[in-house]
Amino acid sequence: MTNRVTVIGSLNVDTILTIPRLPKPGETLSMHDQTFAGGGKGANQGIAAGRAGAETAFIGKVGDDENGRFMINSLTDSNVNVDQISVTKDAKTGQAFILLDDNGQNSILVYGGANQQLTVDDVKAAEDTIANSDFIITQFETPVETAEAAFKLAKKHNVMTILNTAPAPEKISAELLAVSDIISPNETEAQTLTGVEVTDEASMIEAANKLHASGAKCVIITVGAKGAFYHVNDDNYGFVDAFRVKAVDTTAAGDTFIGALSSQLNPDFSNMAAAIRFANRASSITVQRLGAHPSIPTLAEIQTAEAADK
């Protein structure tokens, strides 16, 4: 059965500045290259879900500009329904400026723009879309109150919710945590949220139990190039190793993981380890290519990579 996934989140056009290393304060560096690509954590996750085979819809906002039209076309080309993306004349489409060094690591500056004008009314207008979903995903590049409204509507219709806790907030409201079925932080975000330093399985379990106490049915802690830890309960948890590859650009790796996961995961979490392995595979392809949207793999590419390992 094909999963139906709705993403509510950000839509950005990325400017990628390829540099040898990050500049020191006051230092001027020459760039190797400058490129442009679609991005935004929300859009990345939506495209990852759509390309991985999910029936995907998007709730978001762009400016009345060329970047906005580019983003809508980018999602449409990746099998994402854009009927719930609205256009505002009051702000420009979101943008991100990515400093990418020779080791494939990045630093990112984000202009929220139209993303910050996504409202509770926009969510209410998309209630039918939310109600007809198996999963709804959000992050923290759009207003928190809008995310809360979306997740509350999702729970009204028995839709599973996935909260990706990035960019890392200092604190998440109890109201949002209470309606988040799956919480997916990285190890740094997990420590910020729980006060537990994530270093091994015991500390991951401790952090997960603290997040369970906040309302999460499942916790997935991503640990960069090592893989991902999941904890549903004391009888259903484990660590799924990442695939070893040469990283060119880590942009959108985490977003690819979330989107690909949602395309495969059963709402009862019965195939959690297999879905995470699939998501790890998708991310391993993403980091070997440059840019956000251009790097996100299709289902056929993921399946081909899987077959090559057998």
PDB file of C-alpha atoms in Angstrom:
ATOM      1  CA  MET A   1       0.000   0.000   0.000  1.00  0.00           C
ATOM      2  CA  THR A   2       1.293   3.480  -0.874  1.00  0.00           C
ATOM      3  CA  ASN A   3       1.768   5.797   2.083  1.00  0.00           C
ATOM      4  CA  ARG A   4       0.023   9.169   1.930  1.00  0.00           C
ATOM      5  CA  VAL A   5       2.309  11.851   3.353  1.00  0.00           C
ATOM      6  CA  THR A   6       1.657  15.546   3.944  1.00  0.00           C
ATOM      7  CA  VAL A   7       4.512  17.913   4.758  1.00  0.00           C
ATOM      8  CA  ILE A   8       3.951  21.325   6.294  1.00  0.00           C
ATOM      9  CA  GLY A   9       7.076  23.429   6.189  1.00  0.00           C
ATOM     10  CA  SER A  10       9.583  25.655   4.484  1.00  0.00           C
ATOM     11  CA  LEU A  11      10.303  26.371   0.837  1.00  0.00           C
ATOM     12  CA  ASN A  12      13.675  28.000   0.129  1.00  0.00           C
ATOM     13  CA  VAL A  13      15.870  28.649  -2.867  1.00  0.00           C
ATOM     14  CA  ASP A  14      19.445  27.737  -1.957  1.00  0.00           C
ATOM     15  CA  THR A  15      22.545  29.637  -3.020  1.00  0.00           C
ATOM     16  CA  ILE A  16      25.491  27.261  -2.576  1.00  0.00           C
ATOM     17  CA  LEU A  17      28.910  28.879  -2.129  1.00  0.00           C
ATOM     18  CA  THR A  18      31.654  26.271  -2.522  1.00  0.00           C
ATOM     19  CA  ILE A  19      34.729  27.255  -0.506  1.00  0.00           C
ATOM     20  CA  PRO A  20      37.959  25.555   0.654  1.00  0.00           C
ATOM     21  CA  ARG A  21      37.088  26.084   4.329  1.00  0.00           C
ATOM     22  CA  LEU A  22      35.039  28.388   6.511  1.00  0.00           C
ATOM     23  CA  PRO A  23      36.539  31.897   6.701  1.00  0.00           C
ATOM     24  CA  LYS A  24      37.929  33.230   9.948  1.00  0.00           C
ATOM     25  CA  PRO A  25      36.554  36.521  11.361  1.00  0.00           C
ATOM     26  CA  GLY A  26      37.637  39.380   9.087  1.00  0.00           C
ATOM     27  CA  GLU A  27      39.079  37.023   6.458  1.00  0.00           C
ATOM     28  CA  THR A  28      38.283  37.145   2.722  1.00  0.00           C
ATOM     29  CA  LEU A  29      38.273  33.852   0.799  1.00  0.00           C
ATOM     30  CA  SER A  30      37.869  33.071  -2.873  1.00  0.00           C
ATOM     31  CA  MET A  31      35.047  30.675  -3.808  1.00  0.00           C
ATOM     32  CA  HIS A  32      35.451  27.624  -6.030  1.00  0.00           C
ATOM     33  CA  ASP A  33      31.915  27.931  -7.388  1.00  0.00           C
ATOM     34  CA  GLN A  34      28.403  29.317  -6.892  1.00  0.00           C
ATOM     35  CA  THR A  35      25.279  27.307  -7.703  1.00  0.00           C
ATOM     36  CA  PHE A  36      21.533  27.551  -7.116  1.00  0.00           C
ATOM     37  CA  ALA A  37      19.046  24.824  -6.186  1.00  0.00           C
ATOM     38  CA  GLY A  38      15.692  24.277  -4.535  1.00  0.00           C
ATOM     39  CA  GLY A  39      15.782  23.674  -0.791  1.00  0.00           C
ATOM     40  CA  GLY A  40      14.143  24.340   2.559  1.00  0.00           C
ATOM     41  CA  LYS A  41      13.811  21.552   5.124  1.00  0.00           C
ATOM     42  CA  GLY A  42      10.111  21.132   4.422  1.00  0.00           C
ATOM     43  CA  ALA A  43      10.492  21.049   0.669  1.00  0.00           C
ATOM     44  CA  ASN A  44      13.436  18.647   0.945  1.00  0.00           C
ATOM     45  CA  GLN A  45      11.353  16.262   3.036  1.00  0.00           C
ATOM     46  CA  GLY A  46       8.381  16.526   0.693  1.00  0.00           C
ATOM     47  CA  ILE A  47      10.492  15.838  -2.369  1.00  0.00           C
ATOM     48  CA  ALA A  48      12.235  12.935  -0.629  1.00  0.00           C
ATOM     49  CA  ALA A  49       8.864  11.372   0.205  1.00  0.00           C
ATOM     50  CA  GLY A  50       7.493  11.986  -3.295  1.00  0.00           C
ATOM     51  CA  ARG A  51      10.542  10.613  -5.091  1.00  0.00           C
ATOM     52  CA  ALA A  52      10.594   7.580  -2.774  1.00  0.00           C
ATOM     53  CA  GLY A  53       7.097   6.648  -3.870  1.00  0.00           C
ATOM     54  CA  ALA A  54       4.751   8.216  -1.308  1.00  0.00           C
ATOM     55  CA  GLU A  55       1.569  10.008  -2.368  1.00  0.00           C
ATOM     56  CA  THR A  56       2.754  13.391  -1.136  1.00  0.00           C
ATOM     57  CA  ALA A  57       1.131  16.789  -0.543  1.00  0.00           C
ATOM     58  CA  PHE A  58       2.655  20.036   0.714  1.00  0.00           C
ATOM     59  CA  ILE A  59       1.340  22.883   2.865  1.00  0.00           C
ATOM     60  CA  GLY A  60       3.457  26.020   2.637  1.00  0.00           C
ATOM     61  CA  LYS A  61       3.820  29.587   1.390  1.00  0.00           C
ATOM     62  CA  VAL A  62       5.970  31.342  -1.199  1.00  0.00           C
ATOM     63  CA  GLY A  63       6.366  34.911  -2.388  1.00  0.00           C
ATOM     64  CA  ASP A  64       4.884  36.255  -5.605  1.00  0.00           C
ATOM     65  CA  ASP A  65       8.231  36.018  -7.361  1.00  0.00           C
ATOM     66  CA  GLU A  66      10.321  33.902  -9.691  1.00  0.00           C
ATOM     67  CA  ASN A  67      11.788  31.912  -6.805  1.00  0.00           C
ATOM     68  CA  GLY A  68       8.295  30.997  -5.651  1.00  0.00           C
ATOM     69  CA  ARG A  69       7.314  29.755  -9.082  1.00  0.00           C
ATOM     70  CA  PHE A  70      10.567  27.809  -9.286  1.00  0.00           C
ATOM     71  CA  MET A  71       9.847  26.077  -5.982  1.00  0.00           C
ATOM     72  CA  ILE A  72       6.293  25.126  -6.942  1.00  0.00           C
ATOM     73  CA  ASN A  73       7.546  23.658 -10.224  1.00  0.00           C
ATOM     74  CA  SER A  74      10.309  21.792  -8.391  1.00  0.00           C
ATOM     75  CA  LEU A  75       7.818  20.057  -6.100  1.00  0.00           C
ATOM     76  CA  THR A  76       5.398  19.334  -8.928  1.00  0.00           C
ATOM     77  CA  ASP A  77       8.185  17.681 -10.918  1.00  0.00           C
ATOM     78  CA  SER A  78       8.824  15.385  -7.939  1.00  0.00           C
ATOM     79  CA  ASN A  79       5.235  14.106  -7.681  1.00  0.00           C
ATOM     80  CA  VAL A  80       4.233  16.447  -4.838  1.00  0.00           C
ATOM     81  CA  ASN A  81       0.729  17.945  -4.791  1.00  0.00           C
ATOM     82  CA  VAL A  82       1.065  21.730  -4.423  1.00  0.00           C
ATOM     83  CA  ASP A  83      -2.613  22.695  -4.135  1.00  0.00           C
ATOM     84  CA  GLN A  84      -2.073  23.852  -0.538  1.00  0.00           C
ATOM     85  CA  ILE A  85       0.915  26.095  -1.283  1.00  0.00           C
ATOM     86  CA  SER A  86      -0.308  29.687  -1.134  1.00  0.00           C
ATOM     87  CA  VAL A  87       1.306  32.847  -2.531  1.00  0.00           C
ATOM     88  CA  THR A  88       1.835  36.095  -0.627  1.00  0.00           C
ATOM     89  CA  LYS A  89       2.722  39.552  -1.935  1.00  0.00           C
ATOM     90  CA  ASP A  90       3.934  40.610   1.532  1.00  0.00           C
ATOM     91  CA  ALA A  91       7.243  38.701   1.602  1.00  0.00           C
ATOM     92  CA  LYS A  92       9.771  37.129  -0.712  1.00  0.00           C
ATOM     93  CA  THR A  93      10.176  33.386  -1.098  1.00  0.00           C
ATOM     94  CA  GLY A  94      12.503  31.939   1.539  1.00  0.00           C
ATOM     95  CA  GLN A  95      16.198  31.692   0.766  1.00  0.00           C
ATOM     96  CA  ALA A  96      19.215  29.916   2.209  1.00  0.00           C
ATOM     97  CA  PHE A  97      22.888  30.673   1.704  1.00  0.00           C
ATOM     98  CA  ILE A  98      25.032  27.572   2.135  1.00  0.00           C
ATOM     99  CA  LEU A  99      28.779  27.668   2.763  1.00  0.00           C
ATOM    100  CA  LEU A 100      30.089  24.279   1.594  1.00  0.00           C
ATOM    101  CA  ASP A 101      33.703  23.364   2.329  1.00  0.00           C
ATOM    102  CA  ASP A 102      36.055  20.874   0.688  1.00  0.00           C
ATOM    103  CA  ASN A 103      35.231  18.224   3.313  1.00  0.00           C
ATOM    104  CA  GLY A 104      31.526  18.270   2.416  1.00  0.00           C
ATOM    105  CA  GLN A 105      30.516  20.051   5.629  1.00  0.00           C
ATOM    106  CA  ASN A 106      28.225  23.065   5.494  1.00  0.00           C
ATOM    107  CA  SER A 107      27.125  26.159   7.396  1.00  0.00           C
ATOM    108  CA  ILE A 108      23.769  27.662   6.455  1.00  0.00           C
ATOM    109  CA  LEU A 109      22.203  31.125   6.745  1.00  0.00           C
ATOM    110  CA  VAL A 110      18.418  31.224   6.286  1.00  0.00           C
ATOM    111  CA  TYR A 111      16.035  34.049   5.325  1.00  0.00           C
ATOM    112  CA  GLY A 112      12.560  32.880   6.358  1.00  0.00           C
ATOM    113  CA  GLY A 113      10.535  35.250   4.171  1.00  0.00           C
ATOM    114  CA  ALA A 114       7.156  33.872   3.139  1.00  0.00           C
ATOM    115  CA  ASN A 115       7.716  30.758   5.276  1.00  0.00           C
ATOM    116  CA  GLN A 116       7.150  32.860   8.389  1.00  0.00           C
ATOM    117  CA  GLN A 117       3.737  33.960   7.100  1.00  0.00           C
ATOM    118  CA  LEU A 118       2.284  30.454   7.028  1.00  0.00           C
ATOM    119  CA  THR A 119      -0.735  30.715   9.335  1.00  0.00           C
ATOM    120  CA  VAL A 120      -3.197  28.594  11.293  1.00  0.00           C
ATOM    121  CA  ASP A 121      -5.825  29.598   8.716  1.00  0.00           C
ATOM    122  CA  ASP A 122      -3.645  28.052   5.982  1.00  0.00           C
ATOM    123  CA  VAL A 123      -3.640  24.819   7.979  1.00  0.00           C
ATOM    124  CA  LYS A 124      -7.406  24.887   8.507  1.00  0.00           C
ATOM    125  CA  ALA A 125      -7.883  25.332   4.757  1.00  0.00           C
ATOM    126  CA  ALA A 126      -5.888  22.135   4.249  1.00  0.00           C
ATOM    127  CA  GLU A 127      -7.846  20.005   6.737  1.00  0.00           C
ATOM    128  CA  ASP A 128      -9.105  17.596   4.074  1.00  0.00           C
ATOM    129  CA  THR A 129      -5.541  17.050   2.853  1.00  0.00           C
ATOM    130  CA  ILE A 130      -4.362  16.356   6.404  1.00  0.00           C
ATOM    131  CA  ALA A 131      -7.293  14.057   7.142  1.00  0.00           C
ATOM    132  CA  ASN A 132      -6.509  11.919   4.089  1.00  0.00           C
ATOM    133  CA  SER A 133      -2.880  11.333   5.127  1.00  0.00           C
ATOM    134  CA  ASP A 134      -1.125   8.465   6.864  1.00  0.00           C
ATOM    135  CA  PHE A 135       1.650  10.754   8.121  1.00  0.00           C
ATOM    136  CA  ILE A 136       2.119  14.496   8.497  1.00  0.00           C
ATOM    137  CA  ILE A 137       5.623  15.939   8.927  1.00  0.00           C
ATOM    138  CA  THR A 138       6.839  19.303  10.161  1.00  0.00           C
ATOM    139  CA  GLN A 139      10.068  21.028  11.262  1.00  0.00           C
ATOM    140  CA  PHE A 140      10.977  24.410  12.768  1.00  0.00           C
ATOM    141  CA  GLU A 141      11.368  26.658   9.715  1.00  0.00           C
ATOM    142  CA  THR A 142       7.731  27.816   9.882  1.00  0.00           C
ATOM    143  CA  PRO A 143       5.817  29.273  12.875  1.00  0.00           C
ATOM    144  CA  VAL A 144       5.411  26.861  15.801  1.00  0.00           C
ATOM    145  CA  GLU A 145       1.751  27.756  16.343  1.00  0.00           C
ATOM    146  CA  THR A 146       1.054  26.714  12.751  1.00  0.00           C
ATOM    147  CA  ALA A 147       2.763  23.369  13.321  1.00  0.00           C
ATOM    148  CA  GLU A 148       0.755  22.825  16.510  1.00  0.00           C
ATOM    149  CA  ALA A 149      -2.495  23.528  14.682  1.00  0.00           C
ATOM    150  CA  ALA A 150      -1.574  21.074  11.930  1.00  0.00           C
ATOM    151  CA  PHE A 151      -0.674  18.300  14.366  1.00  0.00           C
ATOM    152  CA  LYS A 152      -3.836  18.842  16.414  1.00  0.00           C
ATOM    153  CA  LEU A 153      -5.898  18.503  13.237  1.00  0.00           C
ATOM    154  CA  ALA A 154      -3.940  15.382  12.375  1.00  0.00           C
ATOM    155  CA  LYS A 155      -4.741  13.779  15.721  1.00  0.00           C
ATOM    156  CA  LYS A 156      -8.397  14.722  15.290  1.00  0.00           C
ATOM    157  CA  HIS A 157      -8.350  12.520  12.178  1.00  0.00           C
ATOM    158  CA  ASN A 158      -6.083   9.772  13.633  1.00  0.00           C
ATOM    159  CA  VAL A 159      -3.153  10.727  11.391  1.00  0.00           C
ATOM    160  CA  MET A 160       0.365   9.899  12.607  1.00  0.00           C
ATOM    161  CA  THR A 161       2.623  12.925  13.190  1.00  0.00           C
ATOM    162  CA  ILE A 162       6.399  13.220  12.689  1.00  0.00           C
ATOM    163  CA  LEU A 163       8.267  16.117  14.309  1.00  0.00           C
ATOM    164  CA  ASN A 164      11.759  16.730  12.974  1.00  0.00           C
ATOM    165  CA  THR A 165      13.362  18.938  15.635  1.00  0.00           C
ATOM    166  CA  ALA A 166      15.489  21.029  13.268  1.00  0.00           C
ATOM    167  CA  PRO A 167      16.683  23.715  13.173  1.00  0.00           C
ATOM    168  CA  ALA A 168      17.239  22.938  16.859  1.00  0.00           C
ATOM    169  CA  PRO A 169      15.048  25.057  19.142  1.00  0.00           C
ATOM    170  CA  GLU A 170      16.032  25.804  22.719  1.00  0.00           C
ATOM    171  CA  LYS A 171      12.694  24.450  23.875  1.00  0.00           C
ATOM    172  CA  ILE A 172       9.643  22.742  22.354  1.00  0.00           C
ATOM    173  CA  SER A 173       6.194  23.563  23.687  1.00  0.00           C
ATOM    174  CA  ALA A 174       4.460  20.869  25.722  1.00  0.00           C
ATOM    175  CA  GLU A 175       1.429  21.271  23.452  1.00  0.00           C
ATOM    176  CA  LEU A 176       3.411  20.318  20.345  1.00  0.00           C
ATOM    177  CA  LEU A 177       5.223  17.443  22.038  1.00  0.00           C
ATOM    178  CA  ALA A 178       1.909  16.048  23.247  1.00  0.00           C
ATOM    179  CA  VAL A 179       0.649  15.649  19.658  1.00  0.00           C
ATOM    180  CA  SER A 180       3.935  14.389  18.156  1.00  0.00           C
ATOM    181  CA  ASP A 181       3.855  10.616  17.587  1.00  0.00           C
ATOM    182  CA  ILE A 182       7.418  10.403  16.257  1.00  0.00           C
ATOM    183  CA  ILE A 183      10.115  12.814  17.404  1.00  0.00           C
ATOM    184  CA  SER A 184      13.338  12.747  15.398  1.00  0.00           C
ATOM    185  CA  PRO A 185      16.240  14.814  16.774  1.00  0.00           C
ATOM    186  CA  ASN A 186      19.925  14.356  16.054  1.00  0.00           C
ATOM    187  CA  GLU A 187      22.173  13.604  19.041  1.00  0.00           C
ATOM    188  CA  THR A 188      22.826  17.295  19.754  1.00  0.00           C
ATOM    189  CA  GLU A 189      19.128  18.176  19.609  1.00  0.00           C
ATOM    190  CA  ALA A 190      18.313  15.179  21.812  1.00  0.00           C
ATOM    191  CA  GLN A 191      20.674  16.509  24.475  1.00  0.00           C
ATOM    192  CA  THR A 192      19.159  20.000  24.218  1.00  0.00           C
ATOM    193  CA  LEU A 193      15.652  18.605  24.646  1.00  0.00           C
ATOM    194  CA  THR A 194      16.350  16.109  27.425  1.00  0.00           C
ATOM    195  CA  GLY A 195      19.549  17.186  29.164  1.00  0.00           C
ATOM    196  CA  VAL A 196      21.016  13.745  28.435  1.00  0.00           C
ATOM    197  CA  GLU A 197      24.373  13.615  26.654  1.00  0.00           C
ATOM    198  CA  VAL A 198      23.930  11.026  23.909  1.00  0.00           C
ATOM    199  CA  THR A 199      27.078   8.885  23.757  1.00  0.00           C
ATOM    200  CA  ASP A 200      25.962   5.235  23.781  1.00  0.00           C
ATOM    201  CA  GLU A 201      22.909   2.985  23.781  1.00  0.00           C
ATOM    202  CA  ALA A 202      22.154   3.497  27.475  1.00  0.00           C
ATOM    203  CA  SER A 203      22.113   7.290  27.099  1.00  0.00           C
ATOM    204  CA  MET A 204      19.987   7.013  23.940  1.00  0.00           C
ATOM    205  CA  ILE A 205      17.447   4.926  25.830  1.00  0.00           C
ATOM    206  CA  GLU A 206      17.445   7.446  28.679  1.00  0.00           C
ATOM    207  CA  ALA A 207      16.891  10.362  26.262  1.00  0.00           C
ATOM    208  CA  ALA A 208      14.168   8.427  24.440  1.00  0.00           C
ATOM    209  CA  ASN A 209      12.312   7.663  27.666  1.00  0.00           C
ATOM    210  CA  LYS A 210      12.321  11.340  28.575  1.00  0.00           C
ATOM    211  CA  LEU A 211      10.792  12.174  25.190  1.00  0.00           C
ATOM    212  CA  HIS A 212       8.250   9.362  25.615  1.00  0.00           C
ATOM    213  CA  ALA A 213       7.217  10.990  28.864  1.00  0.00           C
ATOM    214  CA  SER A 214       6.416  14.141  26.863  1.00  0.00           C
ATOM    215  CA  GLY A 215       3.983  12.204  24.669  1.00  0.00           C
ATOM    216  CA  ALA A 216       6.046  10.727  21.825  1.00  0.00           C
ATOM    217  CA  LYS A 217       5.121   7.177  20.826  1.00  0.00           C
ATOM    218  CA  CYS A 218       8.429   6.700  19.032  1.00  0.00           C
ATOM    219  CA  VAL A 219      11.826   8.417  19.186  1.00  0.00           C
ATOM    220  CA  ILE A 220      14.386   8.291  16.377  1.00  0.00           C
ATOM    221  CA  ILE A 221      17.788   9.815  17.160  1.00  0.00           C
ATOM    222  CA  THR A 222      19.969  10.286  14.093  1.00  0.00           C
ATOM    223  CA  VAL A 223      23.715  10.089  14.649  1.00  0.00           C
ATOM    224  CA  GLY A 224      25.193  11.493  11.448  1.00  0.00           C
ATOM    225  CA  ALA A 225      27.363   9.097   9.488  1.00  0.00           C
ATOM    226  CA  LYS A 226      26.931   6.368  12.130  1.00  0.00           C
ATOM    227  CA  GLY A 227      23.226   5.723  11.585  1.00  0.00           C
ATOM    228  CA  ALA A 228      20.030   6.043  13.612  1.00  0.00           C
ATOM    229  CA  PHE A 229      18.684   4.761  16.939  1.00  0.00           C
ATOM    230  CA  TYR A 230      14.982   4.083  17.351  1.00  0.00           C
ATOM    231  CA  HIS A 231      12.942   3.423  20.476  1.00  0.00           C
ATOM    232  CA  VAL A 232       9.257   2.521  20.389  1.00  0.00           C
ATOM    233  CA  ASN A 233       9.233   0.761  23.767  1.00  0.00           C
ATOM    234  CA  ASP A 234      11.438  -1.488  25.895  1.00  0.00           C
ATOM    235  CA  ASP A 235      10.720  -4.423  23.568  1.00  0.00           C
ATOM    236  CA  ASN A 236      11.101  -2.557  20.267  1.00  0.00           C
ATOM    237  CA  TYR A 237      14.307  -0.543  19.912  1.00  0.00           C
ATOM    238  CA  GLY A 238      17.672  -0.737  18.205  1.00  0.00           C
ATOM    239  CA  PHE A 239      20.378   0.942  16.141  1.00  0.00           C
ATOM    240  CA  VAL A 240      20.478   0.810  12.343  1.00  0.00           C
ATOM    241  CA  ASP A 241      23.911   1.454  10.875  1.00  0.00           C
ATOM    242  CA  ALA A 242      24.446   3.995   8.104  1.00  0.00           C
ATOM    243  CA  PHE A 243      26.076   3.090   4.795  1.00  0.00           C
ATOM    244  CA  ARG A 244      29.725   4.054   4.350  1.00  0.00           C
ATOM    245  CA  VAL A 245      30.141   6.465   1.424  1.00  0.00           C
ATOM    246  CA  LYS A 246      32.326   9.429   0.464  1.00  0.00           C
ATOM    247  CA  ALA A 247      30.353  12.564   1.347  1.00  0.00           C
ATOM    248  CA  VAL A 248      30.439  15.436  -1.134  1.00  0.00           C
ATOM    249  CA  ASP A 249      27.683  17.599   0.395  1.00  0.00           C
ATOM    250  CA  THR A 250      25.663  16.770   3.523  1.00  0.00           C
ATOM    251  CA  THR A 251      22.922  19.303   2.682  1.00  0.00           C
ATOM    252  CA  ALA A 252      19.464  17.653   2.846  1.00  0.00           C
ATOM    253  CA  ALA A 253      20.790  14.349   4.214  1.00  0.00           C
ATOM    254  CA  GLY A 254      18.642  14.523   7.349  1.00  0.00           C
ATOM    255  CA  ASP A 255      15.624  15.717   5.377  1.00  0.00           C
ATOM    256  CA  THR A 256      16.026  12.883   2.893  1.00  0.00           C
ATOM    257  CA  PHE A 257      16.058  10.479   5.841  1.00  0.00           C
ATOM    258  CA  ILE A 258      12.742  11.810   7.191  1.00  0.00           C
ATOM    259  CA  GLY A 259      10.983  11.917   3.829  1.00  0.00           C
ATOM    260  CA  ALA A 260      12.182   8.486   2.736  1.00  0.00           C
ATOM    261  CA  LEU A 261      11.270   7.011   6.140  1.00  0.00           C
ATOM    262  CA  SER A 262       7.701   8.318   5.873  1.00  0.00           C
ATOM    263  CA  SER A 263       7.297   6.723   2.451  1.00  0.00           C
ATOM    264  CA  GLN A 264       7.953   3.222   3.845  1.00  0.00           C
ATOM    265  CA  LEU A 265       6.990   3.180   7.522  1.00  0.00           C
ATOM    266  CA  ASN A 266       3.870   1.331   8.620  1.00  0.00           C
ATOM    267  CA  PRO A 267       1.669   3.479  10.893  1.00  0.00           C
ATOM    268  CA  ASP A 268       1.959   0.795  13.600  1.00  0.00           C
ATOM    269  CA  PHE A 269       5.804   0.961  13.403  1.00  0.00           C
ATOM    270  CA  SER A 270       5.948  -2.794  12.693  1.00  0.00           C
ATOM    271  CA  ASN A 271       8.679  -2.333  10.040  1.00  0.00           C
ATOM    272  CA  MET A 272      10.646   0.393  11.807  1.00  0.00           C
ATOM    273  CA  ALA A 273      14.125  -1.104  11.351  1.00  0.00           C
ATOM    274  CA  ALA A 274      13.541  -1.827   7.649  1.00  0.00           C
ATOM    275  CA  ALA A 275      12.123   1.670   7.056  1.00  0.00           C
ATOM    276  CA  ILE A 276      15.150   3.251   8.750  1.00  0.00           C
ATOM    277  CA  ARG A 277      17.515   1.132   6.662  1.00  0.00           C
ATOM    278  CA  PHE A 278      15.714   2.368   3.527  1.00  0.00           C
ATOM    279  CA  ALA A 279      15.980   5.964   4.791  1.00  0.00           C
ATOM    280  CA  ASN A 280      19.688   5.508   5.549  1.00  0.00           C
ATOM    281  CA  ARG A 281      20.206   4.222   2.022  1.00  0.00           C
ATOM    282  CA  ALA A 282      18.427   7.242   0.550  1.00  0.00           C
ATOM    283  CA  SER A 283      20.542   9.611   2.666  1.00  0.00           C
ATOM    284  CA  SER A 284      23.737   7.855   1.608  1.00  0.00           C
ATOM    285  CA  ILE A 285      22.918   8.698  -1.998  1.00  0.00           C
ATOM    286  CA  THR A 286      22.054  12.310  -1.158  1.00  0.00           C
ATOM    287  CA  VAL A 287      25.416  13.064   0.480  1.00  0.00           C
ATOM    288  CA  GLN A 288      27.295  11.887  -2.608  1.00  0.00           C
ATOM    289  CA  ARG A 289      25.787  14.673  -4.717  1.00  0.00           C
ATOM    290  CA  LEU A 290      25.727  18.466  -4.643  1.00  0.00           C
ATOM    291  CA  GLY A 291      22.753  20.579  -3.602  1.00  0.00           C
ATOM    292  CA  ALA A 292      19.483  19.848  -1.826  1.00  0.00           C
ATOM    293  CA  HIS A 293      16.754  18.971  -4.339  1.00  0.00           C
ATOM    294  CA  PRO A 294      19.147  17.786  -7.073  1.00  0.00           C
ATOM    295  CA  SER A 295      20.755  15.283  -4.684  1.00  0.00           C
ATOM    296  CA  ILE A 296      17.593  13.579  -3.374  1.00  0.00           C
ATOM    297  CA  PRO A 297      17.226  10.109  -4.946  1.00  0.00           C
ATOM    298  CA  THR A 298      14.273   8.493  -6.665  1.00  0.00           C
ATOM    299  CA  LEU A 299      12.814   5.156  -5.617  1.00  0.00           C
ATOM    300  CA  ALA A 300      14.522   3.495  -8.584  1.00  0.00           C
ATOM    301  CA  GLU A 301      17.922   4.847  -7.502  1.00  0.00           C
ATOM    302  CA  ILE A 302      17.417   3.636  -3.941  1.00  0.00           C
ATOM    303  CA  GLN A 303      16.350   0.192  -5.137  1.00  0.00           C
ATOM    304  CA  THR A 304      19.323   0.003  -7.505  1.00  0.00           C
ATOM    305  CA  ALA A 305      21.721   0.832  -4.661  1.00  0.00           C
ATOM    306  CA  GLU A 306      20.041  -1.786  -2.473  1.00  0.00           C
ATOM    307  CA  ALA A 307      20.318  -4.424  -5.204  1.00  0.00           C
ATOM    308  CA  ALA A 308      24.012  -3.643  -5.733  1.00  0.00           C
ATOM    309  CA  ASP A 309      24.700  -4.583  -2.106  1.00  0.00           C
ATOM    310  CA  LYS A 310      23.113  -8.019  -2.380  1.00  0.00           C
TER     311      LYS A 310
END
